[in-house]
CSV table of C-alpha atoms and ligand atoms in Angstrom, one decimal:
chain,number,residue,atom,x,y,z
A,1,MET,CA,8.6,-27.4,-19.8
A,2,THR,CA,7.7,-23.7,-19.3
A,3,ILE,CA,9.6,-21.1,-17.3
A,4,ARG,CA,7.5,-19.3,-14.7
A,5,ALA,CA,8.3,-16.3,-12.6
A,6,VAL,CA,7.5,-17.5,-9.1
A,7,VAL,CA,7.1,-15.4,-5.9
A,8,ARG,CA,9.8,-16.3,-3.4
A,9,GLY,CA,9.3,-13.4,-0.9
A,10,VAL,CA,7.2,-10.4,-0.2
A,11,GLY,CA,7.6,-7.4,2.2
A,12,HIS,CA,6.5,-3.9,2.8
A,13,TYR,CA,7.2,-0.7,4.7
A,14,LEU,CA,4.9,2.0,5.8
A,15,PRO,CA,6.2,5.3,7.2
A,16,GLU,CA,5.6,5.8,11.0
A,17,ARG,CA,3.2,8.8,10.8
A,18,VAL,CA,-0.4,7.7,10.7
A,19,VAL,CA,-2.9,10.4,9.7
A,20,PRO,CA,-6.6,9.8,10.5
A,21,ASN,CA,-9.3,11.4,8.4
A,22,SER,CA,-10.2,13.7,11.3
A,23,GLU,CA,-6.9,15.5,10.9
A,24,PHE,CA,-8.2,17.0,7.5
A,25,GLU,CA,-11.3,18.4,9.2
A,26,ALA,CA,-9.2,21.3,10.7
A,27,THR,CA,-7.9,22.5,7.4
A,28,ILE,CA,-10.4,21.8,4.6
A,29,ASP,CA,-14.2,21.5,4.3
A,30,THR,CA,-14.5,17.7,4.7
A,31,SER,CA,-15.5,15.1,7.3
A,32,ASP,CA,-14.4,11.7,8.4
A,33,GLU,CA,-17.9,10.5,7.4
A,34,TRP,CA,-17.5,11.8,3.8
A,35,ILE,CA,-14.1,10.2,3.3
A,36,ARG,CA,-15.1,6.9,4.8
A,37,SER,CA,-18.4,6.6,2.9
A,38,ARG,CA,-17.1,7.8,-0.5
A,39,SER,CA,-13.7,6.0,-0.5
A,40,GLY,CA,-13.5,3.5,2.4
A,41,ILE,CA,-10.3,5.3,3.6
A,42,GLU,CA,-10.0,5.7,7.4
A,43,ARG,CA,-6.3,6.6,7.7
A,44,ARG,CA,-3.1,6.8,5.7
A,45,HIS,CA,0.7,7.0,6.4
A,46,PHE,CA,2.8,10.0,5.4
A,47,ALA,CA,6.5,9.9,5.0
A,48,ALA,CA,8.6,12.1,7.5
A,49,GLU,CA,10.3,15.2,6.3
A,50,GLY,CA,13.4,14.1,4.4
A,51,GLN,CA,12.2,10.5,4.0
A,52,THR,CA,12.2,9.7,0.3
A,53,THR,CA,10.6,7.1,-2.0
A,54,SER,CA,13.9,5.2,-2.2
A,55,ASP,CA,14.1,5.1,1.6
A,56,LEU,CA,10.7,3.4,1.7
A,57,ALA,CA,11.6,1.1,-1.2
A,58,ILE,CA,14.8,-0.1,0.5
A,59,ARG,CA,13.0,-1.0,3.6
A,60,ALA,CA,10.4,-2.9,1.7
A,61,ALA,CA,13.1,-4.6,-0.4
A,62,GLN,CA,15.0,-5.7,2.7
A,63,ALA,CA,11.8,-7.3,4.1
A,64,ALA,CA,11.1,-9.1,0.8
A,65,LEU,CA,14.6,-10.4,0.6
A,66,ALA,CA,14.5,-11.6,4.2
A,67,ASP,CA,11.2,-13.4,3.4
A,68,ALA,CA,12.8,-15.0,0.4
A,69,GLY,CA,15.9,-16.0,2.4
A,70,MET,CA,17.9,-14.3,-0.4
A,71,SER,CA,20.7,-11.7,-0.4
A,72,ALA,CA,20.8,-8.7,-2.7
A,73,ASP,CA,23.9,-10.1,-4.4
A,74,GLN,CA,21.8,-12.9,-5.7
A,75,LEU,CA,19.5,-10.5,-7.7
A,76,ASP,CA,19.8,-10.1,-11.4
A,77,ALA,CA,17.5,-7.1,-11.7
A,78,ILE,CA,15.6,-4.5,-9.7
A,79,VAL,CA,12.5,-2.9,-11.2
A,80,VAL,CA,10.8,-0.1,-9.3
A,81,ALA,CA,7.4,1.2,-10.2
A,82,THR,CA,7.0,4.8,-9.0
A,83,SER,CA,5.7,8.2,-10.1
A,84,THR,CA,7.3,10.0,-7.2
A,85,PRO,CA,11.0,9.4,-7.6
A,86,ASP,CA,13.5,11.1,-5.2
A,87,PHE,CA,15.1,12.9,-8.3
A,88,THR,CA,14.3,13.3,-12.0
A,89,PHE,CA,17.3,10.9,-12.3
A,90,PRO,CA,19.0,8.6,-11.3
A,91,SER,CA,16.2,6.1,-11.0
A,92,VAL,CA,14.9,5.0,-7.7
A,93,ALA,CA,15.9,1.5,-8.6
A,94,THR,CA,19.6,2.3,-8.8
A,95,MET,CA,19.4,4.0,-5.5
A,96,VAL,CA,17.7,0.9,-4.0
A,97,GLN,CA,20.6,-1.2,-5.6
A,98,ALA,CA,23.2,1.0,-3.8
A,99,GLY,CA,21.1,1.0,-0.6
A,100,LEU,CA,21.0,-2.8,-0.5
A,101,GLY,CA,24.8,-2.7,-0.9
A,102,THR,CA,25.0,-4.6,-4.1
A,103,THR,CA,26.4,-4.0,-7.6
A,104,SER,CA,25.0,-7.2,-9.1
A,105,GLY,CA,22.7,-7.0,-12.0
A,106,PHE,CA,20.8,-4.0,-13.4
A,107,ALA,CA,18.2,-1.6,-12.1
A,108,TYR,CA,15.6,0.7,-13.6
A,109,ASP,CA,12.2,2.4,-13.0
A,110,VAL,CA,8.9,2.0,-14.8
A,111,GLN,CA,6.2,4.6,-14.6
A,112,ALA,CA,2.6,3.7,-15.2
A,113,VAL,CA,1.2,5.7,-12.1
A,114,CYS,CA,-1.3,3.7,-10.1
A,115,ALA,CA,-1.1,0.8,-12.6
A,116,GLY,CA,2.7,0.9,-12.2
A,117,PHE,CA,3.1,-2.3,-10.1
A,118,VAL,CA,1.1,-4.4,-12.7
A,119,PHE,CA,3.3,-3.0,-15.5
A,120,ALA,CA,6.5,-3.7,-13.5
A,121,LEU,CA,5.4,-7.2,-12.7
A,122,ALA,CA,4.7,-7.8,-16.4
A,123,ASN,CA,8.1,-6.3,-17.2
A,124,ALA,CA,9.9,-8.5,-14.6
A,125,ASN,CA,8.0,-11.5,-16.0
A,126,GLY,CA,9.3,-10.6,-19.5
A,127,LEU,CA,12.9,-10.4,-18.2
A,128,ILE,CA,12.5,-13.9,-16.6
A,129,LEU,CA,10.7,-15.5,-19.6
A,130,SER,CA,13.3,-14.1,-22.0
A,131,GLY,CA,16.2,-15.4,-20.0
A,132,GLN,CA,17.6,-12.0,-19.2
A,133,ALA,CA,17.2,-12.5,-15.5
A,134,ARG,CA,16.5,-15.4,-13.1
A,135,ARG,CA,15.9,-13.4,-9.9
A,136,VAL,CA,14.1,-10.0,-10.0
A,137,LEU,CA,13.1,-7.7,-7.2
A,138,VAL,CA,10.0,-5.8,-8.1
A,139,ILE,CA,9.0,-2.8,-6.0
A,140,GLY,CA,6.2,-0.3,-5.9
A,141,ALA,CA,7.1,2.7,-3.8
A,142,GLU,CA,5.5,6.2,-3.6
A,143,THR,CA,5.5,9.4,-1.6
A,144,PHE,CA,2.3,10.9,-3.1
A,145,SER,CA,2.0,13.2,-0.1
A,146,ARG,CA,4.7,15.3,-1.9
A,147,ILE,CA,2.4,16.0,-4.9
A,148,MET,CA,-0.8,16.8,-2.9
A,149,ASP,CA,-2.5,20.2,-3.2
A,150,TRP,CA,-3.5,20.4,0.5
A,151,THR,CA,-6.3,22.9,-0.5
A,152,ASP,CA,-8.0,20.4,-2.9
A,153,ARG,CA,-10.4,18.3,-0.8
A,154,GLY,CA,-11.2,16.2,-3.9
A,155,THR,CA,-7.7,14.7,-3.9
A,156,CYS,CA,-5.6,15.4,-0.8
A,157,VAL,CA,-7.7,13.1,1.5
A,158,LEU,CA,-7.3,10.1,-0.8
A,159,PHE,CA,-3.6,9.4,-1.1
A,160,GLY,CA,-0.8,8.0,1.2
A,161,ASP,CA,2.8,6.9,1.2
A,162,GLY,CA,4.3,3.4,1.4
A,163,ALA,CA,6.2,0.6,-0.4
A,164,GLY,CA,5.9,-3.0,-1.1
A,165,ALA,CA,8.2,-5.5,-2.8
A,166,LEU,CA,8.2,-9.0,-4.3
A,167,VAL,CA,11.1,-11.3,-5.1
A,168,LEU,CA,10.5,-13.4,-8.3
A,169,GLU,CA,12.6,-16.3,-9.4
A,170,ALA,CA,12.6,-18.5,-12.5
A,171,GLU,CA,11.2,-22.0,-12.0
A,172,GLU,CA,10.4,-24.7,-14.4
A,173,GLY,CA,6.6,-25.4,-14.6
A,174,ALA,CA,4.5,-27.9,-16.5
A,175,GLY,CA,2.9,-25.2,-18.6
A,176,THR,CA,-0.5,-25.6,-17.0
A,177,SER,CA,-2.6,-23.3,-14.8
A,178,ASP,CA,-1.6,-25.4,-11.8
A,179,ASP,CA,2.0,-24.0,-12.1
A,180,ARG,CA,3.1,-21.6,-9.4
A,181,GLY,CA,4.2,-18.2,-10.7
A,182,ILE,CA,2.8,-15.6,-13.2
A,183,LEU,CA,0.3,-17.3,-15.5
A,184,SER,CA,-0.9,-14.3,-17.6
A,185,VAL,CA,-0.6,-10.6,-18.2
A,186,ASP,CA,-3.1,-8.1,-19.7
A,187,LEU,CA,-2.0,-4.5,-20.2
A,188,HIS,CA,-3.8,-1.4,-21.7
A,189,SER,CA,-3.5,2.3,-22.0
A,190,ASP,CA,-5.4,5.1,-23.7
A,191,GLY,CA,-3.6,8.5,-23.8
A,192,ARG,CA,-6.7,10.4,-24.8
A,193,TYR,CA,-7.7,10.4,-21.2
A,194,ARG,CA,-4.6,12.4,-20.0
A,195,ASP,CA,-6.7,15.2,-18.4
A,196,LEU,CA,-8.7,12.9,-16.1
A,197,LEU,CA,-5.7,12.3,-13.8
A,198,TYR,CA,-2.3,14.1,-14.2
A,199,VAL,CA,0.3,16.1,-12.4
A,200,ASP,CA,0.4,19.8,-13.5
A,201,GLY,CA,4.2,20.0,-13.5
A,202,GLY,CA,7.3,18.3,-15.0
A,203,VAL,CA,10.8,18.7,-16.1
A,204,SER,CA,10.2,19.7,-19.7
A,205,SER,CA,7.0,21.7,-19.2
A,206,ASN,CA,7.2,24.1,-16.3
A,207,GLY,CA,10.3,22.8,-14.4
A,208,GLN,CA,8.2,22.0,-11.3
A,209,ALA,CA,7.2,18.9,-9.5
A,210,GLY,CA,3.6,20.0,-9.7
A,211,TYR,CA,0.4,18.8,-8.0
A,212,LEU,CA,-1.9,15.9,-8.6
A,213,ARG,CA,-5.2,16.8,-10.4
A,214,MET,CA,-8.1,14.4,-10.8
A,215,GLN,CA,-11.6,14.3,-12.2
A,216,GLY,CA,-12.4,11.7,-9.6
A,217,ASN,CA,-15.9,10.8,-10.8
A,218,ALA,CA,-14.8,10.2,-14.4
A,219,VAL,CA,-11.9,8.1,-13.3
A,220,PHE,CA,-14.3,6.1,-11.1
A,221,LYS,CA,-16.5,5.2,-14.0
A,222,HIS,CA,-13.5,4.1,-16.2
A,223,ALA,CA,-12.2,2.1,-13.2
A,224,VAL,CA,-15.3,0.1,-12.6
A,225,GLN,CA,-15.7,-0.9,-16.2
A,226,LYS,CA,-12.0,-1.4,-17.3
A,227,LEU,CA,-10.8,-3.3,-14.2
A,228,ALA,CA,-13.4,-6.0,-14.4
A,229,GLU,CA,-12.7,-6.4,-18.2
A,230,THR,CA,-8.9,-6.6,-17.9
A,231,ALA,CA,-9.2,-9.1,-15.0
A,232,HIS,CA,-11.6,-11.2,-17.0
A,233,THR,CA,-9.2,-11.2,-20.0
A,234,ALA,CA,-6.2,-12.1,-17.8
A,235,LEU,CA,-8.1,-15.0,-16.3
A,236,GLU,CA,-9.1,-16.2,-19.8
A,237,LYS,CA,-5.4,-16.0,-21.0
A,238,ALA,CA,-4.4,-18.0,-17.9
A,239,GLY,CA,-7.0,-20.7,-18.7
A,240,VAL,CA,-8.8,-20.2,-15.4
A,241,SER,CA,-12.1,-18.7,-14.4
A,242,ALA,CA,-13.2,-16.3,-11.7
A,243,GLY,CA,-14.5,-19.3,-9.7
A,244,ASP,CA,-11.0,-20.6,-9.4
A,245,VAL,CA,-9.7,-17.3,-7.8
A,246,ALA,CA,-8.6,-17.5,-4.2
A,247,TRP,CA,-7.9,-13.8,-3.9
A,248,ILE,CA,-8.5,-10.6,-5.9
A,249,VAL,CA,-5.7,-8.3,-4.8
A,250,PRO,CA,-6.8,-5.0,-6.4
A,251,HIS,CA,-5.2,-1.6,-6.6
A,252,GLN,CA,-6.5,0.1,-3.4
A,253,ALA,CA,-8.0,3.4,-4.5
A,254,ASN,CA,-11.6,3.3,-3.4
A,255,LEU,CA,-13.6,0.6,-1.6
A,256,ARG,CA,-16.6,1.3,-3.9
A,257,ILE,CA,-14.4,0.6,-7.0
A,258,ILE,CA,-13.0,-2.6,-5.3
A,259,SER,CA,-16.4,-3.9,-4.5
A,260,ALA,CA,-18.0,-3.0,-7.8
A,261,THR,CA,-15.2,-4.8,-9.6
A,262,ALA,CA,-15.6,-7.9,-7.5
A,263,GLU,CA,-19.3,-7.8,-8.1
A,264,ARG,CA,-18.8,-7.6,-11.8
A,265,MET,CA,-16.4,-10.5,-11.6
A,266,GLN,CA,-18.9,-12.4,-9.5
A,267,VAL,CA,-16.3,-12.9,-6.7
A,268,SER,CA,-17.5,-12.3,-3.2
A,269,MET,CA,-15.8,-9.7,-1.0
A,270,ASP,CA,-14.5,-12.3,1.4
A,271,ARG,CA,-12.1,-13.3,-1.4
A,272,VAL,CA,-10.8,-9.7,-1.8
A,273,VAL,CA,-7.7,-8.4,0.0
A,274,VAL,CA,-8.7,-4.9,1.2
A,275,THR,CA,-6.2,-2.5,2.8
A,276,VAL,CA,-7.5,0.8,1.5
A,277,GLN,CA,-8.9,1.7,5.0
A,278,ASP,CA,-5.4,1.7,6.5
A,279,HIS,CA,-3.2,2.9,3.6
A,280,GLY,CA,-5.3,5.2,1.4
A,281,ASN,CA,-4.3,5.2,-2.2
A,282,THR,CA,-0.6,4.5,-2.4
A,283,SER,CA,-0.5,4.3,-6.2
A,284,ALA,CA,2.1,1.9,-7.5
A,285,ALA,CA,2.7,0.7,-3.9
A,286,SER,CA,-0.8,-0.4,-3.2
A,287,ILE,CA,-0.8,-3.9,-4.7
A,288,PRO,CA,2.5,-5.1,-3.3
A,289,LEU,CA,1.5,-3.6,0.1
A,290,ALA,CA,-1.8,-5.5,-0.1
A,291,LEU,CA,0.0,-8.8,-1.1
A,292,SER,CA,2.4,-8.4,1.9
A,293,VAL,CA,-0.4,-7.5,4.3
A,294,GLY,CA,-2.6,-10.2,2.9
A,295,LYS,CA,0.1,-12.8,3.5
A,296,ALA,CA,0.9,-11.5,7.0
A,297,ARG,CA,-2.8,-11.7,7.9
A,298,GLY,CA,-2.8,-15.4,6.8
A,299,GLN,CA,-5.2,-14.7,3.9
A,300,ILE,CA,-2.7,-15.5,1.1
A,301,LYS,CA,-1.2,-19.0,1.1
A,302,THR,CA,1.1,-21.0,-1.2
A,303,GLY,CA,-0.8,-22.3,-4.2
A,304,ASP,CA,-3.5,-19.7,-4.0
A,305,LEU,CA,-4.7,-18.3,-7.4
A,306,ILE,CA,-4.5,-14.5,-7.3
A,307,VAL,CA,-5.6,-11.8,-9.8
A,308,THR,CA,-4.2,-8.3,-9.3
A,309,GLU,CA,-5.7,-5.4,-11.2
A,310,ALA,CA,-5.1,-1.6,-11.3
A,311,ILE,CA,-5.8,1.6,-13.2
A,312,GLY,CA,-4.3,5.0,-13.1
A,313,GLY,CA,-3.1,8.1,-14.9
A,314,GLY,CA,-2.7,7.8,-18.6
A,315,LEU,CA,-5.1,6.2,-18.5
A,316,ALA,CA,-3.1,2.9,-18.1
A,317,TRP,CA,-4.6,-0.3,-16.7
A,318,GLY,CA,-4.1,-4.0,-16.6
A,319,ALA,CA,-4.2,-7.2,-14.6
A,320,VAL,CA,-1.8,-10.1,-13.7
A,321,VAL,CA,-2.9,-13.6,-12.8
A,322,LEU,CA,-0.4,-15.6,-10.7
A,323,ARG,CA,-0.4,-18.6,-8.5
A,324,TRP,CA,1.3,-17.8,-5.1
B,401,UT7,O1,-5.7,5.4,-8.2
B,401,UT7,C1,-5.8,6.1,-9.4
B,401,UT7,C2,-7.2,6.0,-9.8
B,401,UT7,N1,-8.0,6.9,-9.0
B,401,UT7,C3,-9.2,6.5,-8.6
B,401,UT7,O2,-9.5,5.3,-8.8
B,401,UT7,C4,-10.1,7.4,-7.9
B,401,UT7,C5,-11.4,7.4,-8.5
B,401,UT7,N2,-12.4,8.3,-7.9
B,401,UT7,C6,-12.9,8.2,-6.7
B,401,UT7,O3,-12.4,7.4,-5.9
B,401,UT7,C7,-14.1,9.0,-6.3
B,401,UT7,O4,-14.6,9.6,-7.5
B,401,UT7,C8,-13.8,10.1,-5.3
B,401,UT7,C9,-13.6,9.4,-3.9
B,401,UT7,C10,-12.7,10.9,-5.7
B,401,UT7,C11,-15.1,11.0,-5.1
B,401,UT7,O5,-16.2,10.3,-4.9
B,401,UT7,P1,-17.5,10.6,-5.8
B,401,UT7,O6,-18.6,9.8,-5.3
B,401,UT7,O7,-17.2,10.4,-7.3
B,401,UT7,O8,-17.8,12.1,-5.5
B,401,UT7,P2,-17.8,13.4,-6.5
B,401,UT7,O9,-16.5,13.6,-7.1
B,401,UT7,O10,-18.9,13.2,-7.5
B,401,UT7,O11,-18.2,14.5,-5.5
B,401,UT7,C12,-19.5,14.5,-4.8
B,401,UT7,C13,-19.5,15.8,-3.9
B,401,UT7,C14,-19.1,17.1,-4.7
B,401,UT7,O12,-19.9,18.1,-4.2
B,401,UT7,P3,-21.2,18.6,-5.0
B,401,UT7,O13,-20.6,19.0,-6.4
B,401,UT7,O14,-22.1,17.3,-5.2
B,401,UT7,O15,-21.8,19.7,-4.2
B,401,UT7,C15,-17.7,17.3,-4.2
B,401,UT7,O16,-17.3,18.7,-4.2
B,401,UT7,O17,-18.5,15.7,-2.8
B,401,UT7,C16,-17.7,16.8,-2.8
B,401,UT7,N3,-16.4,16.5,-2.2
B,401,UT7,C17,-16.1,16.4,-0.9
B,401,UT7,N4,-16.9,16.7,0.1
B,401,UT7,C18,-16.3,16.5,1.4
B,401,UT7,C19,-15.3,16.2,-2.9
B,401,UT7,N5,-14.3,15.9,-2.1
B,401,UT7,C20,-14.8,16.0,-0.8
B,401,UT7,C21,-14.2,15.9,0.4
B,401,UT7,N6,-15.0,16.2,1.5
B,401,UT7,N7,-13.0,15.5,0.7
């Protein structure tokens, strides 16, 4: 008998305001054509003034709990992946806990930037496998519009706001790759690449929130190589092969990265959930958003073998294999 962390529910929330690429043409030297062809992005959502990361996270959490048919009081833990918290502290997760009207269990944030959801999922899996929790709400939520330099065309057209959430529950499995739930985890980081993708502000440096800075082309090259590698390793650890994969649900940063990774894995694009055209890069929110949209579209079904993979600032990257 093996304990598995099985997905019971999924949900997402996107802020109302949709911003098409054409809106940037008025303020910076760019074009809808450049943004589409270089990134695959067509539009993104931006949070309203005063709408915070925890607001988005709470809405996504409510949707996931409803999908799971569970109440917040049944949760043992809430883990939020975010790099854009409402405040330096308390954590977004404790604000979600209060927002859901529960005092049960414990709540905290993890921060691994665009790889945040993969790290949070791995962390939640650890809580379940170690017996510290049976039911865990895992959320990715971001308001990256708050850290955009609107004069930097190399970054401000790429990111968006949103939140997605999963409810995981412990279940006994047979210990084979046919089990539902998380089957393997593969995580990495390399702090030598700090300057490729960072925010130029922080509490203990200059006391400011700062703006996102990125050497896009260099990150692109790392992404294409490292994502296929980590996905391959995670599949190997799970005892399955790329041919068994029903869906790759990748971090949604750039359609060219997504398709290059799929090609390296020898998985065709009709087995990849793609949402980047509608959401832009929502950092830690992008994978749970894609899982939720993929299920709503009828792509993801119970029993499907899924590999998720992401890379972001740090650099930090990794993959999780799970059976839905
Ligand atoms: O989620 C975290 C991880 N992040 C990522 O995975 C992002 C990785 N990087 C990327 O997605 C791509 O590198 C970008 C979409 C950011 C850029 O695409 P690229 O093909 O790597 O273009 P580039 O950075 O090499 O820039 C090509 C040209 C440059 O002009 P010159 O130097 O060739 O004259 C840029 O100045 O495109 C220019 N450019 C733009 N032109 C119009 C950069 N941004 C824009 C823009 N509109 N918004």
